[in-house]
Amino acid sequence: MKKWITFDLDGTLMQNPFGKWVFPAIEEQISQQLQRPFKSTETLVREHERRMAQNRTVEAYDWDEMVRLLLAELQLELTIDVERLVLDHSVSPKIYLLEEKSLETLQRLKERGYSLAAVTNGFYKYQFPVMKALGLSEWFDDIVTPEKAGCGKPDARILDSLRKTGEIAAHVGDRLDHDVFMANQSGVPSVLIYHKLPEPLRAAAPRQRAAQAEFVDICKAKLQKEHPQAAVEPYPAEYVPDYVIYQMEELLDCVH
């Protein structure tokens, strides 16, 4: 049986090209066709959020479909291939690793005998080109995506295929509402990576940081931004990470 460590991708290990390159390219093409400025990114994100609120966690990340529907609604004779745009923009410096040493950490985890899986809400066709270009893909034994799993985070069922082959020793991610919640609901040790961890909190061990008053305040503000409906008082236990790290190398101290 395998011993898995699972990772979120965007905001955890890498920066994808959507925000600064893909969405603006879509906006430019639509605006040119309409011959007026059109904020397609806002429209697409609003549709994404609507689908997430309806628990349509697979459809919420099907950007090609959402773009096709938008073009039809605008009655534009225009074809935009989001997958192609991702491929075109999967080059440096448009995409990058969030930490240069993260590949070394992945290698060290593999040397310890762990199997590594990416568990991401991005469709495979959007994520793999970025992972390959950054040298990430070769370290992962599996890449779990919503269209393959039949659901997306925070639905814990996205982990089912991995559970059939072994146990999950930890899940690492940058979001409270997707990653920490999913791991906690699954009984998997949750590791929040927070790259901007204040210096005083870095003195505490990863296991102790989540209980610090200063970090509780950070979590409250972060959850309010990610999932306002969940940001209640007292702060809900299901959004409290087991470990907090500020760089990937610290993960080595959280798993043994």
Short mmCIF file of C-alpha atoms in Angstrom, two decimals, residues 152-160 163 168 171 176-191 236-242:
data_model
loop_
_atom_site.label_atom_id
_atom_site.label_comp_id
_atom_site.label_asym_id
_atom_site.label_seq_id
_atom_site.Cartn_x
_atom_site.Cartn_y
_atom_site.Cartn_z
CA GLY A 152 -13.55 19.05 -7.06
CA LYS A 153 -12.29 20.35 -3.75
CA PRO A 154 -13.58 20.81 -1.09
CA ASP A 155 -15.51 17.60 -1.83
CA ALA A 156 -13.49 14.94 0.01
CA ARG A 157 -14.48 12.31 -2.57
CA ILE A 158 -11.77 13.72 -4.83
CA LEU A 159 -9.35 11.67 -2.68
CA ASP A 160 -11.19 8.35 -3.15
CA ARG A 163 -7.37 6.00 -0.76
CA ILE A 168 -2.73 9.81 2.77
CA HIS A 171 -2.47 17.23 2.19
CA LEU A 176 -8.56 27.18 4.03
CA ASP A 177 -11.89 26.65 2.26
CA HIS A 178 -10.64 24.05 -0.25
CA ASP A 179 -7.52 22.40 1.11
CA VAL A 180 -7.67 22.59 4.90
CA PHE A 181 -11.42 21.92 5.03
CA MET A 182 -11.16 18.94 2.66
CA ALA A 183 -8.25 17.37 4.55
CA ASN A 184 -9.89 17.88 7.94
CA GLN A 185 -13.17 16.39 6.69
CA SER A 186 -11.21 13.39 5.41
CA GLY A 187 -9.22 12.77 8.58
CA VAL A 188 -6.04 13.64 6.67
CA PRO A 189 -3.40 15.84 8.37
CA SER A 190 -3.88 19.31 6.88
CA VAL A 191 -0.85 21.42 6.03
CA PRO A 236 -14.89 26.98 12.93
CA ALA A 237 -12.59 24.09 13.84
CA GLU A 238 -12.89 22.47 10.40
CA TYR A 239 -10.88 25.35 8.93
CA VAL A 240 -8.00 25.08 11.41
CA PRO A 241 -4.90 23.50 9.83
CA ASP A 242 -2.91 20.86 11.68
#
